Structure formats: structure tokens, C-alpha cells
Coordinates of C-alpha atoms in Angstrom, one line a residue:
Chain A
X228 CA -17.4 14.8 -9.5
X229 CA -16.1 17.3 -7.1
X230 CA -18.3 20.0 -8.5
X231 CA -21.1 19.5 -6.0
X232 CA -18.8 18.9 -3.1
X233 CA -16.9 22.1 -3.9
X234 CA -20.0 24.1 -4.2
X235 CA -21.0 22.9 -0.8
X236 CA -17.5 23.9 0.4
X237 CA -18.1 27.2 -1.0
X238 CA -21.3 27.3 0.9
X239 CA -19.5 26.5 4.1
X240 CA -17.0 29.3 3.4
X241 CA -19.9 31.5 3.0
X242 CA -21.4 30.6 6.3
X243 CA -18.2 31.2 8.4
X244 CA -18.2 34.2 10.8
X245 CA -15.2 35.9 9.2
X246 CA -17.1 36.5 6.1
X247 CA -20.4 37.5 7.5
X248 CA -19.7 41.1 6.6
X249 CA -18.6 40.0 3.2
X250 CA -22.0 38.7 2.2
X251 CA -23.4 42.3 1.9
X252 CA -20.4 43.2 -0.2
X253 CA -21.1 40.4 -2.6
X254 CA -24.7 41.0 -2.9
X255 CA -23.8 44.5 -4.1
X256 CA -21.3 43.0 -6.5
X257 CA -23.9 40.7 -7.9
X258 CA -26.3 43.4 -8.5
X259 CA -23.8 45.4 -10.4
X260 CA -23.0 42.5 -12.8
X261 CA -23.7 43.2 -16.5
X262 CA -24.6 39.6 -17.3
X263 CA -28.2 38.5 -16.9
X264 CA -28.6 36.4 -13.8
X265 CA -31.2 33.7 -14.1
X266 CA -33.1 34.5 -11.0
X267 CA -34.2 31.0 -10.2
X268 CA -30.8 29.5 -10.6
X269 CA -28.9 32.1 -8.6
X270 CA -30.9 31.2 -5.5
X271 CA -29.9 27.6 -5.4
X272 CA -26.3 26.6 -6.0
X273 CA -26.8 24.1 -8.8
X274 CA -24.5 22.9 -11.5
X275 CA -26.2 25.0 -14.2
X276 CA -24.9 28.4 -13.2
X277 CA -24.5 31.0 -15.8
X278 CA -22.4 33.5 -13.9
X279 CA -18.9 33.0 -12.7
X280 CA -19.2 35.2 -9.7
X281 CA -22.1 33.4 -8.2
X282 CA -19.7 30.5 -7.4
X283 CA -16.3 32.0 -7.4
X284 CA -16.3 34.4 -4.5
X285 CA -12.9 34.1 -3.1
X286 CA -11.2 36.8 -5.0
X287 CA -13.7 39.3 -3.9
X288 CA -13.6 38.3 -0.2
X289 CA -12.1 40.6 2.3
X290 CA -10.0 38.0 3.8
X291 CA -8.3 37.2 0.6
X292 CA -7.5 40.8 -0.2
X293 CA -6.1 41.4 3.3
X294 CA -3.8 38.4 3.3
X295 CA -2.6 39.0 -0.2
X296 CA -1.7 42.6 0.7
X297 CA 0.2 41.4 3.8
X298 CA 2.0 38.8 1.7
X299 CA 3.1 41.3 -0.8
X300 CA 4.4 43.6 1.8
X301 CA 6.3 40.9 3.6
X302 CA 7.8 39.7 0.3
X303 CA 9.0 43.2 -0.4
X304 CA 10.5 43.5 3.0
X305 CA 12.7 40.5 2.3
X306 CA 13.7 37.7 4.6
X307 CA 13.3 38.8 8.1
X308 CA 15.2 37.1 10.9
X309 CA 12.5 37.0 13.5
X310 CA 13.0 37.2 17.1
X311 CA 13.5 33.7 18.4
X312 CA 12.5 34.6 21.9
X313 CA 8.9 35.3 21.0
X314 CA 6.5 32.5 21.6
X315 CA 5.5 31.4 18.2
X316 CA 1.8 32.0 18.5
X317 CA 2.2 35.6 19.5
X318 CA 4.3 36.4 16.4
X319 CA 2.2 38.2 13.9
X320 CA 4.2 36.7 11.1
X321 CA 3.3 33.2 12.3
X322 CA -0.3 34.1 12.3
X323 CA 0.1 35.4 8.8
X324 CA 1.7 32.1 7.7
X325 CA -1.1 30.2 9.3
X326 CA -3.6 32.3 7.4
X327 CA -1.6 31.8 4.2
X328 CA -1.9 28.1 4.6
X329 CA -5.6 28.2 4.9
X330 CA -5.8 30.6 2.0
X331 CA -3.8 28.4 -0.3
X332 CA -6.2 25.6 0.4
X333 CA -9.1 27.9 -0.4
X334 CA -7.4 29.0 -3.5
X335 CA -7.0 25.4 -4.6
X336 CA -10.7 24.8 -4.1
X337 CA -11.5 28.0 -5.9
X338 CA -9.4 27.0 -8.8
X339 CA -11.3 23.7 -9.0
X340 CA -14.6 25.4 -9.0
X341 CA -13.5 27.8 -11.7
X342 CA -12.1 24.9 -13.7
X343 CA -15.5 23.2 -13.6
X344 CA -17.1 26.4 -14.8
X345 CA -14.7 26.8 -17.7
X346 CA -15.2 23.1 -18.5
X347 CA -18.9 23.4 -18.6
X348 CA -18.8 26.3 -20.9
X349 CA -16.2 25.0 -23.2
X350 CA -17.8 21.6 -23.5
X351 CA -19.9 22.9 -26.4
X352 CA -16.8 23.8 -28.3
X353 CA -14.3 21.1 -27.5
X354 CA -15.7 18.3 -25.2
X355 CA -12.7 16.0 -25.4
X356 CA -10.2 18.5 -24.1
X357 CA -11.2 18.0 -20.5
X358 CA -10.2 14.3 -20.6
X359 CA -6.9 15.1 -22.4
X360 CA -5.7 17.9 -20.2
X361 CA -6.4 17.2 -16.5
X362 CA -4.5 20.0 -14.7
X363 CA -6.9 23.0 -14.1
X364 CA -4.3 25.7 -14.8
X365 CA -3.1 24.0 -18.0
X366 CA -6.6 23.6 -19.1
X367 CA -7.3 27.3 -18.5
X368 CA -4.2 28.3 -20.5
X369 CA -5.1 26.0 -23.4
X370 CA -8.7 27.3 -23.5
X371 CA -7.4 30.9 -23.5
X372 CA -5.0 30.1 -26.3
X373 CA -7.5 28.2 -28.5
X374 CA -10.3 30.6 -27.9
X375 CA -13.0 30.1 -30.5
X376 CA -10.6 28.8 -33.2
X377 CA -11.8 25.7 -35.0
X378 CA -8.6 24.9 -36.8
X379 CA -5.9 23.9 -34.3
X380 CA -3.0 24.1 -36.7
X381 CA -3.2 27.9 -36.4
X382 CA -2.9 27.7 -32.6
X383 CA 0.5 27.3 -31.1
X384 CA 0.4 25.3 -27.9
X385 CA 4.2 25.0 -27.5
X386 CA 5.3 25.4 -24.0
X387 CA 1.9 25.0 -22.5
X388 CA 1.7 21.2 -22.8
X389 CA 4.1 18.3 -23.5
X390 CA 4.4 17.7 -27.2
X391 CA 2.7 14.3 -27.1
X392 CA -0.3 15.9 -25.6
X393 CA -0.3 18.7 -28.1
X394 CA -0.3 16.1 -30.9
X395 CA -3.2 14.3 -29.4
X396 CA -5.1 17.5 -28.8
X397 CA -4.6 18.6 -32.4
X398 CA -5.8 15.3 -33.7
X399 CA -8.8 15.2 -31.5
X400 CA -9.7 18.8 -32.4
X401 CA -9.8 17.9 -36.1
X402 CA -12.6 15.3 -35.4
X403 CA -14.3 17.1 -32.5
X404 CA -18.1 17.3 -32.4
X405 CA -18.0 20.8 -30.9
X406 CA -19.3 24.0 -32.4
X407 CA -17.9 27.5 -32.0
X408 CA -19.2 29.4 -29.0
X409 CA -21.4 32.5 -29.0
X410 CA -19.5 35.7 -28.3
X411 CA -20.8 36.3 -24.8
X412 CA -20.2 32.8 -23.6
X413 CA -16.7 33.0 -25.0
X414 CA -16.1 36.2 -23.2
X415 CA -17.3 34.7 -19.9
X416 CA -15.0 31.7 -20.4
X417 CA -12.0 33.8 -21.1
X418 CA -12.8 35.8 -18.0
X419 CA -12.9 32.7 -16.0
X420 CA -9.6 31.6 -17.4
X421 CA -8.0 34.9 -16.5
X422 CA -9.5 34.5 -13.0
X423 CA -8.0 31.1 -12.6
X424 CA -4.6 32.2 -13.8
X425 CA -4.7 35.2 -11.4
X426 CA -5.5 32.9 -8.6
X427 CA -2.6 30.6 -9.6
X428 CA -0.1 33.5 -9.5
X429 CA -1.5 34.5 -6.1
X430 CA -1.0 31.0 -4.8
X431 CA 2.6 31.1 -6.1
X432 CA 3.2 34.3 -4.3
X433 CA 1.8 32.9 -1.1
X434 CA 3.9 29.8 -1.4
X435 CA 7.0 31.9 -2.1
X436 CA 6.4 33.9 1.0
X437 CA 5.9 30.8 3.1
X438 CA 9.0 29.2 1.7
X439 CA 11.1 32.1 2.6
X440 CA 9.9 31.9 6.2
X441 CA 10.1 28.1 6.3
X442 CA 13.4 27.9 8.1
X443 CA 11.8 29.8 11.0
X444 CA 8.4 28.1 11.0
X445 CA 9.5 24.5 10.6
X446 CA 13.3 24.1 10.8
X447 CA 13.3 20.3 11.2
X448 CA 11.0 19.7 8.2
X449 CA 13.0 22.1 6.0
X450 CA 16.3 20.4 6.9
X451 CA 15.0 17.1 5.7
X452 CA 13.0 17.9 2.6
X453 CA 14.1 21.4 1.7
X454 CA 12.2 24.6 2.3
X455 CA 10.4 24.7 -1.1
X456 CA 8.9 21.3 -0.7
X457 CA 8.2 21.9 2.9
X458 CA 6.3 25.0 2.0
X459 CA 4.3 23.1 -0.7
X460 CA 3.5 20.4 1.7
X461 CA 2.3 22.8 4.3
X462 CA 0.3 24.7 1.8
X463 CA -1.4 21.6 0.5
X464 CA -2.1 20.2 3.9
X465 CA -3.5 23.5 5.2
X466 CA -1.1 24.3 8.0
X467 CA 1.7 22.8 10.0
X468 CA -0.6 21.2 12.5
X469 CA -2.8 19.8 9.8
X470 CA 0.4 18.3 8.2
X471 CA 1.4 16.9 11.5
X472 CA -1.9 15.2 12.0
X473 CA -1.7 13.4 8.7
X474 CA -0.4 9.9 8.6
X475 CA 2.8 9.4 6.7
X476 CA 1.2 7.6 3.8
X477 CA -0.9 10.7 3.1
X478 CA 2.1 13.0 3.3
X479 CA 3.7 10.8 0.6
X480 CA 0.9 11.5 -1.7
X481 CA 0.5 15.2 -1.2
X482 CA 0.8 16.8 -4.6
X483 CA 0.7 13.6 -6.6
X484 CA -0.3 14.3 -10.1
X485 CA -2.9 12.3 -11.9
X486 CA -1.2 10.9 -15.0
X487 CA -2.8 11.7 -18.4
X488 CA -3.2 8.5 -20.2
X489 CA -3.6 9.7 -23.8
X490 CA -3.9 6.1 -24.8
X491 CA -0.6 5.0 -23.3
X492 CA -0.6 2.1 -20.9
X493 CA -0.3 2.4 -17.1
X494 CA 2.5 -0.2 -17.0
X495 CA 5.2 2.4 -17.2
X496 CA 3.5 4.9 -14.9
X497 CA 5.5 5.5 -11.8
X498 CA 4.4 4.7 -8.2
X499 CA 2.5 7.4 -6.4
X500 CA 4.7 10.1 -5.1
X501 CA 3.9 13.7 -4.7
X502 CA 6.0 16.7 -3.7
X503 CA 8.5 14.4 -2.0
X504 CA 9.7 13.6 -5.5
X505 CA 11.3 17.0 -5.7
X506 CA 13.5 16.7 -2.7
X507 CA 17.2 16.5 -3.1
X508 CA 17.4 13.1 -1.3
X509 CA 14.9 11.5 -3.6
X510 CA 16.6 12.8 -6.7
X511 CA 20.0 11.5 -5.6
X512 CA 18.8 7.9 -4.9
X513 CA 19.2 5.3 -7.6
X514 CA 16.0 4.6 -9.4
X515 CA 15.7 1.0 -8.0
X516 CA 15.5 2.3 -4.5
X517 CA 13.2 5.2 -5.1
X518 CA 10.0 3.8 -3.9
X519 CA 11.5 2.7 -0.6
X520 CA 13.3 6.1 -0.3
X521 CA 10.0 7.9 -0.9
X522 CA 8.3 6.0 2.0
X523 CA 11.2 6.6 4.3
X524 CA 11.3 10.3 3.5
X525 CA 7.6 10.7 4.0
X526 CA 7.7 9.0 7.4
X527 CA 10.7 11.0 8.6
X528 CA 9.2 14.2 7.2
X529 CA 6.0 13.5 9.1
X530 CA 8.0 13.0 12.3
X531 CA 9.8 16.3 11.8
X532 CA 6.5 18.1 11.0
X533 CA 5.2 16.8 14.3
X534 CA 8.2 18.0 16.2
X535 CA 7.8 21.4 14.5
X536 CA 4.1 21.7 15.2
X537 CA 4.8 21.5 18.9
X538 CA 8.0 23.6 18.7
X539 CA 9.9 20.7 20.3
X540 CA 13.2 21.6 18.7
X541 CA 13.5 25.2 17.5
X542 CA 17.1 24.8 16.5
X543 CA 16.5 22.1 14.0
X544 CA 18.8 19.4 15.5
X545 CA 16.2 16.7 15.4
X546 CA 15.9 17.4 11.7
X547 CA 19.6 17.0 11.2
X548 CA 19.6 13.6 13.1
X549 CA 16.7 12.4 11.0
X550 CA 18.4 13.4 7.8
X551 CA 21.6 11.6 8.9
X552 CA 19.4 8.5 9.6
X553 CA 17.9 8.7 6.2
X554 CA 21.3 8.9 4.5
X555 CA 22.6 6.0 6.5
X556 CA 19.7 3.8 5.6
X557 CA 19.9 4.6 1.9
X558 CA 23.6 3.7 2.0
X559 CA 22.9 0.5 3.7
X560 CA 20.4 -0.5 1.1
X561 CA 23.0 -0.1 -1.5
X562 CA 25.5 -2.4 0.1
X563 CA 26.1 -5.7 -1.7
X564 CA 24.7 -8.7 0.1
X565 CA 27.0 -10.7 2.3
X566 CA 28.9 -13.5 0.5
X567 CA 27.2 -16.8 0.5
X568 CA 28.9 -19.3 2.8
X569 CA 28.9 -22.9 1.6
X570 CA 27.2 -24.9 4.3
X571 CA 28.5 -28.4 5.1
X572 CA 26.0 -31.2 4.9
X573 CA 24.3 -32.3 8.2
X574 CA 25.2 -35.6 9.7
X575 CA 23.0 -38.4 8.1
X576 CA 20.3 -39.7 10.4
X577 CA 20.9 -37.1 13.0
X578 CA 17.6 -35.4 12.5
X579 CA 14.7 -37.7 13.2
X580 CA 12.0 -37.8 10.6
X581 CA 9.0 -35.7 11.3
X582 CA 6.3 -38.2 12.1
X583 CA 2.8 -36.9 11.7
X584 CA -0.1 -38.0 13.8
X585 CA -3.8 -37.3 14.1
X586 CA -7.0 -38.8 13.0
X587 CA -6.3 -39.0 9.4
X588 CA -3.1 -40.9 9.9
X589 CA -4.8 -43.3 12.3
X590 CA -7.6 -44.0 9.9
X591 CA -5.0 -44.7 7.2
X592 CA -3.1 -47.0 9.5
X593 CA -6.3 -48.9 10.4
X594 CA -6.5 -50.2 6.9
X595 CA -3.3 -52.1 7.3
X596 CA -3.8 -53.1 11.0
X597 CA -3.6 -56.7 12.0
X598 CA -7.0 -58.3 12.1
X599 CA -8.2 -60.6 14.8
X600 CA -8.0 -63.6 12.5
X601 CA -4.4 -62.9 11.7
X602 CA -3.7 -62.5 15.5
X603 CA -5.1 -65.9 16.3
X604 CA -3.3 -67.5 13.4
X605 CA 0.0 -66.1 14.7
X606 CA -0.4 -67.7 18.1
X607 CA -0.2 -71.4 19.0
X608 CA -1.3 -73.3 22.0
X609 CA 1.3 -75.2 24.0
X610 CA 1.6 -78.8 23.1
X611 CA -1.2 -78.7 20.5
X612 CA 0.0 -79.0 17.0
X613 CA -1.6 -76.5 14.6
X614 CA -3.5 -77.2 11.5
X615 CA -2.1 -76.1 8.3
X616 CA -3.4 -75.4 4.8
X617 CA -1.8 -78.4 3.1
X618 CA -2.1 -80.7 6.0
X619 CA 0.6 -82.5 8.0
X620 CA 2.6 -79.4 8.8
X621 CA 3.0 -78.3 5.2
X622 CA 1.7 -75.0 4.0
X623 CA 0.6 -72.1 6.0
X624 CA -0.2 -72.7 9.7
X625 CA -3.5 -71.7 11.2
X626 CA -2.4 -71.4 14.7
X627 CA -5.2 -71.0 17.2
X628 CA -7.7 -70.4 14.5
X629 CA -10.4 -73.0 14.6
X630 CA -9.0 -74.9 17.5
X631 CA -11.0 -76.1 20.5
X632 CA -9.4 -74.2 23.3
X633 CA -9.1 -70.8 21.6
X634 CA -11.8 -69.3 23.7
X635 CA -13.7 -67.8 20.8
X636 CA -16.9 -69.4 19.7
X637 CA -16.8 -67.9 16.3
X638 CA -14.3 -65.8 14.5
X639 CA -15.8 -63.6 12.0
X640 CA -13.7 -62.2 9.2
X641 CA -14.8 -58.7 10.1
X642 CA -14.8 -55.8 7.8
X643 CA -11.3 -55.0 6.9
X644 CA -11.1 -51.4 5.9
X645 CA -8.5 -52.1 3.2
X646 CA -10.7 -54.7 1.7
X647 CA -13.7 -52.4 1.7
X648 CA -11.7 -49.8 -0.2
X649 CA -10.4 -52.2 -2.7
X650 CA -13.9 -53.7 -3.2
X651 CA -15.3 -50.2 -3.9
X652 CA -12.7 -49.5 -6.4
X653 CA -13.2 -52.8 -8.1
X654 CA -16.9 -52.1 -8.4
X655 CA -16.4 -48.7 -9.8
X656 CA -14.1 -49.9 -12.5
X657 CA -16.5 -52.7 -13.4
X658 CA -13.7 -55.2 -13.6
X659 CA -16.0 -58.1 -13.2
X660 CA -18.4 -58.8 -16.0
X661 CA -22.0 -59.4 -15.3
X662 CA -23.7 -62.4 -16.8
X663 CA -25.7 -60.3 -19.3
X664 CA -22.8 -59.2 -21.4
X665 CA -21.7 -61.4 -24.3
X666 CA -18.2 -62.7 -24.7
X667 CA -17.7 -60.6 -27.8
X668 CA -17.9 -57.2 -26.1
X669 CA -14.7 -55.4 -25.5
X670 CA -13.8 -52.4 -23.4
X671 CA -12.5 -50.6 -26.4
X672 CA -14.9 -48.1 -27.9
X673 CA -15.1 -47.4 -31.6
X674 CA -15.7 -43.8 -32.3
X675 CA -16.0 -42.2 -35.7
X676 CA -13.8 -39.2 -34.9
X677 CA -10.9 -40.7 -33.0
X678 CA -11.1 -44.3 -34.1
X679 CA -10.5 -46.6 -31.3
X680 CA -10.6 -45.3 -27.7
X681 CA -9.3 -47.4 -24.9
X682 CA -11.8 -46.1 -22.4
X683 CA -15.4 -46.1 -23.1
X684 CA -16.6 -42.6 -22.7
X685 CA -20.1 -44.0 -22.2
X686 CA -19.0 -45.7 -19.0
X687 CA -18.4 -42.4 -17.3
X688 CA -21.8 -41.1 -18.3
X689 CA -23.4 -44.2 -16.8
X690 CA -21.7 -43.7 -13.6
X691 CA -23.6 -40.6 -12.9
X692 CA -26.6 -42.7 -13.4
X693 CA -29.9 -41.9 -15.0
X694 CA -32.5 -40.2 -13.1
X695 CA -34.5 -43.3 -12.5
X696 CA -31.7 -45.3 -10.9
X697 CA -31.8 -45.1 -7.2
X698 CA -28.6 -44.2 -5.4
X699 CA -30.0 -45.1 -2.0
X700 CA -29.0 -48.7 -1.9
X701 CA -26.0 -48.3 -4.2
X702 CA -22.8 -49.8 -2.8
X703 CA -20.6 -47.4 -4.7
X704 CA -22.6 -44.3 -4.0
X705 CA -21.7 -41.7 -1.5
X706 CA -23.8 -39.4 0.6
X707 CA -26.0 -37.1 -1.5
X708 CA -26.6 -34.5 1.0
X709 CA -25.1 -34.0 4.4
X710 CA -26.9 -31.6 6.6
X711 CA -25.1 -30.0 9.5
X712 CA -27.2 -30.0 12.7
Chain B
X115 CA 47.1 -32.2 -1.3
X116 CA 49.9 -34.7 -2.2
X117 CA 51.8 -35.1 1.0
X118 CA 51.4 -36.9 4.2
X119 CA 48.6 -35.3 6.3
X120 CA 48.6 -37.8 9.1
X121 CA 50.5 -41.0 9.7
X122 CA 48.4 -44.1 9.3
X123 CA 49.2 -45.2 12.7
X124 CA 47.2 -42.3 14.1
X125 CA 44.0 -43.6 12.7
X126 CA 42.9 -45.2 15.9
X127 CA 42.9 -42.0 17.9
X128 CA 41.1 -39.8 15.5
X129 CA 38.4 -42.2 14.5
X130 CA 37.2 -42.5 18.1
X131 CA 35.3 -39.2 17.6
X132 CA 32.6 -41.2 15.9
X133 CA 33.3 -39.8 12.6
X134 CA 34.0 -42.0 9.7
X135 CA 37.3 -41.4 8.1
X136 CA 38.7 -42.4 4.9
X137 CA 42.2 -42.6 3.7
X138 CA 43.4 -41.9 0.4
X139 CA 46.7 -43.2 -0.6
X140 CA 48.9 -41.6 -3.2
X141 CA 51.9 -42.9 -5.0
X142 CA 54.5 -40.3 -4.7
X143 CA 56.2 -39.3 -7.9
X144 CA 53.5 -40.5 -10.1
X145 CA 51.4 -37.4 -10.6
X146 CA 49.2 -38.8 -13.2
X147 CA 45.7 -37.6 -14.0
X148 CA 44.0 -40.3 -12.1
X149 CA 45.4 -39.4 -8.8
X150 CA 45.1 -35.6 -9.4
X151 CA 41.5 -35.9 -10.4
X152 CA 40.6 -37.9 -7.3
X153 CA 42.4 -35.4 -5.2
X154 CA 40.4 -32.6 -6.7
X155 CA 37.1 -34.3 -6.0
X156 CA 38.2 -35.0 -2.4
X157 CA 39.3 -31.5 -1.8
X158 CA 36.1 -30.0 -3.0
X159 CA 34.0 -32.4 -1.0
X160 CA 36.0 -32.2 2.3
X161 CA 34.3 -29.0 3.6
X162 CA 30.8 -30.3 2.8
X163 CA 31.1 -33.6 4.6
X164 CA 33.3 -32.4 7.5
X165 CA 30.4 -33.0 10.0
X166 CA 30.6 -36.8 9.5
X167 CA 33.8 -37.7 7.7
X168 CA 37.4 -36.7 7.6
X169 CA 39.8 -37.2 4.8
X170 CA 43.4 -38.2 5.2
X171 CA 45.9 -38.4 2.4
X172 CA 48.7 -40.8 2.8
X173 CA 51.8 -41.1 0.6
X174 CA 52.5 -44.8 0.4
X175 CA 56.1 -44.4 -0.7
X176 CA 56.7 -42.6 2.6
X177 CA 54.6 -44.9 4.7
X178 CA 55.0 -48.3 3.1
X179 CA 54.0 -50.4 6.2
X180 CA 50.5 -51.0 5.1
X181 CA 51.1 -51.7 1.5
X182 CA 50.9 -55.4 1.7
X183 CA 48.2 -55.5 4.3
X184 CA 45.8 -53.5 2.2
X185 CA 47.3 -54.3 -1.2
X186 CA 47.9 -50.6 -2.1
X187 CA 49.4 -50.9 -5.6
X188 CA 47.2 -48.5 -7.6
X189 CA 47.9 -44.8 -8.3
X190 CA 45.0 -43.7 -6.1
X191 CA 43.1 -45.7 -3.6
X192 CA 40.3 -44.7 -1.2
X193 CA 39.4 -46.8 1.8
X194 CA 36.8 -46.3 4.5
X195 CA 37.2 -46.8 8.2
X196 CA 34.7 -46.2 11.0
X197 CA 35.9 -46.4 14.6
X198 CA 39.0 -48.3 13.6
X199 CA 37.0 -50.8 11.6
X200 CA 37.4 -51.2 7.9
X201 CA 34.1 -50.9 6.1
X202 CA 33.5 -52.7 2.8
X203 CA 31.4 -51.3 0.0
X204 CA 29.7 -53.2 -2.7
X205 CA 30.5 -51.1 -5.8
X206 CA 29.9 -53.8 -8.4
X207 CA 33.5 -53.9 -9.4
X208 CA 34.4 -57.1 -7.6
X209 CA 36.7 -55.4 -5.1
X210 CA 34.7 -54.4 -2.1
X211 CA 37.5 -53.1 0.0
X212 CA 38.4 -49.9 -1.8
X213 CA 37.8 -47.5 -4.6
X214 CA 40.9 -47.7 -6.8
X215 CA 40.0 -45.5 -9.7
X216 CA 39.3 -41.8 -10.1
X217 CA 35.7 -40.9 -9.3
X218 CA 34.7 -38.0 -11.3
X219 CA 31.4 -37.0 -9.8
X220 CA 31.4 -35.1 -6.5
X221 CA 27.8 -36.0 -5.7
X222 CA 28.4 -39.7 -6.3
X223 CA 31.3 -39.6 -3.8
X224 CA 29.2 -37.8 -1.2
X225 CA 26.5 -40.4 -1.6
X226 CA 29.0 -43.2 -1.1
X227 CA 30.3 -41.6 2.0
X228 CA 26.9 -41.1 3.4
X229 CA 25.9 -44.7 2.7
X230 CA 29.1 -45.9 4.4
X231 CA 28.3 -43.7 7.4
X232 CA 24.8 -44.8 7.8
X233 CA 25.6 -48.5 7.4
X234 CA 28.6 -48.3 9.7
X235 CA 26.6 -46.6 12.4
X236 CA 24.1 -49.4 12.3
X237 CA 27.0 -51.9 12.7
X238 CA 27.2 -53.2 9.2
X239 CA 30.5 -54.2 7.8
X240 CA 29.4 -54.2 4.2
X241 CA 27.3 -51.5 2.6
X242 CA 25.9 -51.3 -0.9
X243 CA 26.9 -48.3 -2.9
X244 CA 24.0 -46.4 -4.4
X245 CA 25.5 -46.5 -7.9
X246 CA 26.9 -49.5 -9.8
X247 CA 30.5 -49.1 -11.0
X248 CA 30.9 -52.3 -12.8
X249 CA 31.0 -50.5 -16.2
X250 CA 33.4 -47.8 -15.1
X251 CA 35.9 -48.6 -17.8
X252 CA 33.4 -47.8 -20.5
X253 CA 33.4 -44.1 -21.1

């Protein structure tokens, strides 16, 4: 899963220059830990860690502490109308916001790591819980609530989870294969849950702060989607420029929740939409148009984010025009279709028939083409009476066929293509009877199951032929293998 | 629809456009179902076939000049003309000159008009209707 990737990420964080001085701090912290550290395992970041702090370093890092302090100060100060004249990058608040964005991404990653830790520990107690409750914070809350309890009827999960999930959890808990945890493991797990919840509140604080400053940072984006959603988008993307670099399809999915199945089908599950779902525009569109509206919003929001990242429009006018556009488009979708005009019929025979051409048609026409024999029979020599089939001018005339001056020594019948096709079909159907069959045989087949069958099923079997029959000289056979050179 | 749309004498001028036209004659004062039904069918069809046919309704009590020439004695009669030439249709009824009953089906009527148009353009004076109406009295 993401465990390994996240531990690598944690490694990367470790290696960055900002936290070079932090490493010494952390080594001290580790040494002060009460828990036993398995020496071999602490050296390599493997999945079998025993101690939370060896993988969850963020809360202790200097950077984290600094930024959180600043955020709290700024939140207490209240909304500050910053000086518009300042170039954005010089403004210390802007820098803080940029840091906040980075931090919120780090907090997310950290929460995932801690979630994995909690999950690994709690697996002994209640392994099915991880597949029922996906969200890391919800999982942490549930774990904290349940603790070491084996009987879930004593635990009240109201408010933490939707009721359907609570029911499923209770039922699964009654049949779980888990065993209660030892005391120290339980303590570690509860600590980790607390840590996760603390990080979650910290993230909320950061987001609140960013939201309050949103109108200043990204006026266009906040006009379209609202400052709360804009802050969330920025937080998840990791900064305004990161958000601007994303394609619109990704922006649409930022913050999309993975639906818990709990045995229900995916047919009713909604299309993929993330934070955009919470915008006012999305909520006010009729449900039928929601997926289109979502895509539209995401694309315009991306445009606005791009304008904002380059500070192209500090007043937010571009955002207003985009918002107008969005409204107009959604209105247009809701218009009834234009009334159907009854069309008058076209003039008969005015449109010439589409005649096809090509090799296939030519070959087909060749079958019905006039043969040489027929051509000769159609003509007559001047002054020479033609012969006829019944003699004396009665019956069908032969024309130049067979006459002395026709110029052709011998007229062959030639292979008429139509005749060939007909002959082949004739042979396949075995219309003619060979001399060997007796006069008493019929084409009806008497079968025990169905009684009389009109077609003899054996005949089809024979068509394929036994292995000994050679298809080389067969007149009805086709090519057996055609090799392309 | 009951009322003179165009005097019969004008037929020559209009049909020169190359469109076939057909004239429906109505007996004024006798608003029976037969005539009304035919009127309704014609009215609904007029828009559809306007590219190749035009319909004229003539009240034979107001314009009696052609009554003897074309034997217009029925409540409703439809005759077909193409470029000032009367086109005959073999409907199976014995009378090839006109349709003198109420045709109920719109599509049937459109088919007849199309057949007349096709045949007349080729120069035929008599066309064969796609459907046989010899049993039209048997409902």
C-alpha cells in the first residue's frame, strides 16, 4: 500500500536541508523514549516498527512548531487587510501561506503514516475494522472509543460514524477473530490515535487561517468556488502554483472520498467529485446536470488558479467574468430543446441513388455479364438467314453462332462465373444422387430423440470430411492455408 | 378549407412550375362527413408534400363550368394534373380519372401523390396506384 511509499517520503523529508538541525533533536528524543527500541529495526525503516516516533517525526520538527505558532498568532490577530501595493512574494504573510500549504500536505502524509501504525497495532484486536472504516481520522476516533473492549454493545459510536457503518461494525465485532491487546501495545495505539487527532486539528487550524486570507491570495479562485473550498484545494494541492500546474481533471478529484462499500453495490455511488462538491454553484444545480457542472467548475477554477498564481488580476475581475460564464452556461443547459419543425418530404427522384463501385461490385457484375456466345447470337450477318433452334425460322435464333463468315474458328462456352457459383452450390447440397445410392433412400433422417428430421445431421459431418479424404483435388473445397508473402 | 382557393381557370399558369397539382372539388352546402374527412387528410398532408404538389380546393357550386367536363357529381372528388395534363390513376375501382371517396389514411394519399408525380414526370398518362381500392366499400 502507501506505507512503504510514505516511509520513503518521510525519509525524503528527513534529508531536506531545512531539517538538518532537527536530526540531532530527534536523536535525543529517541534516546529519551521509555519504550524499548528494537535496535535492528530502528536502523532500517521497515514496516515492522514498534515505536511511533521512529516514523512520525513531523510533530517534533522545528518547522512544524514554527509554522503552527505563526498561524495561531495570525488567527488571533484576525483578518488583516494587507497592503495591496506590496509585491506578493515579499509579503511575509504570503510566505507563511506558502509554508502552510506545504505543511498541510506534510500533515496529510503524516496522518497516513500514523494511520498505518495504528492499523498494524490494532489488527490483532479487530482486523476487519480497517476495511470498514477507511478514513484515517474516523478510524483513529473509533479505535480510541473502542479501546480494548470486546463487546461492542457497550461502546457508543454515535456521531463518529454513519449509522449503517456502526451497525456493520457491531455485527463484525461480534464475530471477529481478534484478541484483546496487551496493555503497553494498547497504550501505544491510543497515543498514536491522540497524535493523529492532534494533527488533524492542527490541519484544520492551518486551513482556517488560509481560508481567511484567501481573498487576498487568490481572489479569482475564491470568487468562483468560495474561499473555504479554495483553501482546501490549495491545501491539498500543496500551494497555489502547484494547483495551477494541475490539469483540470485532477482539480476535479481533489478531496474525493473513497466510498465505503459495506456490502452495498457501486451502482448508486456518485461520480467522482471532490471539494468542488461543496461549492455553492454545484449545490444549486439540478442533480441531472451535476456531473457536467462539476467538470465546468473544475476547468474554470483551474483557469482562475492559473491567473492567480501569476497575479494577473489582483482585483478579481477575471473571477467574476468566469463566474458569470458558468452561470450562463448552466442556464443554457436547462433550456428546453427547440420545437421540432415538421419537415416536408423531398421531391421524389430528385436525389440520385448512391451507386457504389469498386472491385467487389465489378466481380459481382461479371457473373451476369453477357458472354461471347450470347454476343454472337445477338448479331446477324447481312443477307444471310440465321439458323434457329426449331428450324425454319421458328424457335430461338442463333445469329452469327456457328456460321461460316463469323470469323471465329471455334466458340467455346467459356467459364461463366455465375455457372461456376451455381455448380458449386449444387455440389455442396448433393442434389444429384450418385449411382451407388438405392432408390429407397430419402433425405429424411430418423432420429430417436426428435423423430424425423428434414436435414440429415450426418451430412454436415461428412462435409468436413474424414482425415483420409484429400481436399487437394476437391471441387468444392477452398484453400486450406494462404500464406502471405 | 371549404371555399374557393383558386379558380379552376388558373390551373394552367400555376402548374407550369413543374409541380403536380391536384384539385379537390367540394359541393357547397353539403358538409357531410365524406367531404370533411377528405379535407382533413388533405390539410394535414399539404405541408409535407409542398415540394412537389400543391392542393387547390374548388367549390363546384360556385364554379360549375367544369362539372360536365369532368363529371363532378360526388360530394368530394380529387383529380390530378401535371403541367396542365390530366393524369389517370389505376386505383382498381374502375374509374381511373379521380378519387371520389374519402381516403382515410394520410400515408396512402402521400403514396398516391408520389406515384403520380413520378409517372407524370416520366411522361406517363396513367400510373398504377400502390394500393388497390376495389374493396373500399367493405369496412
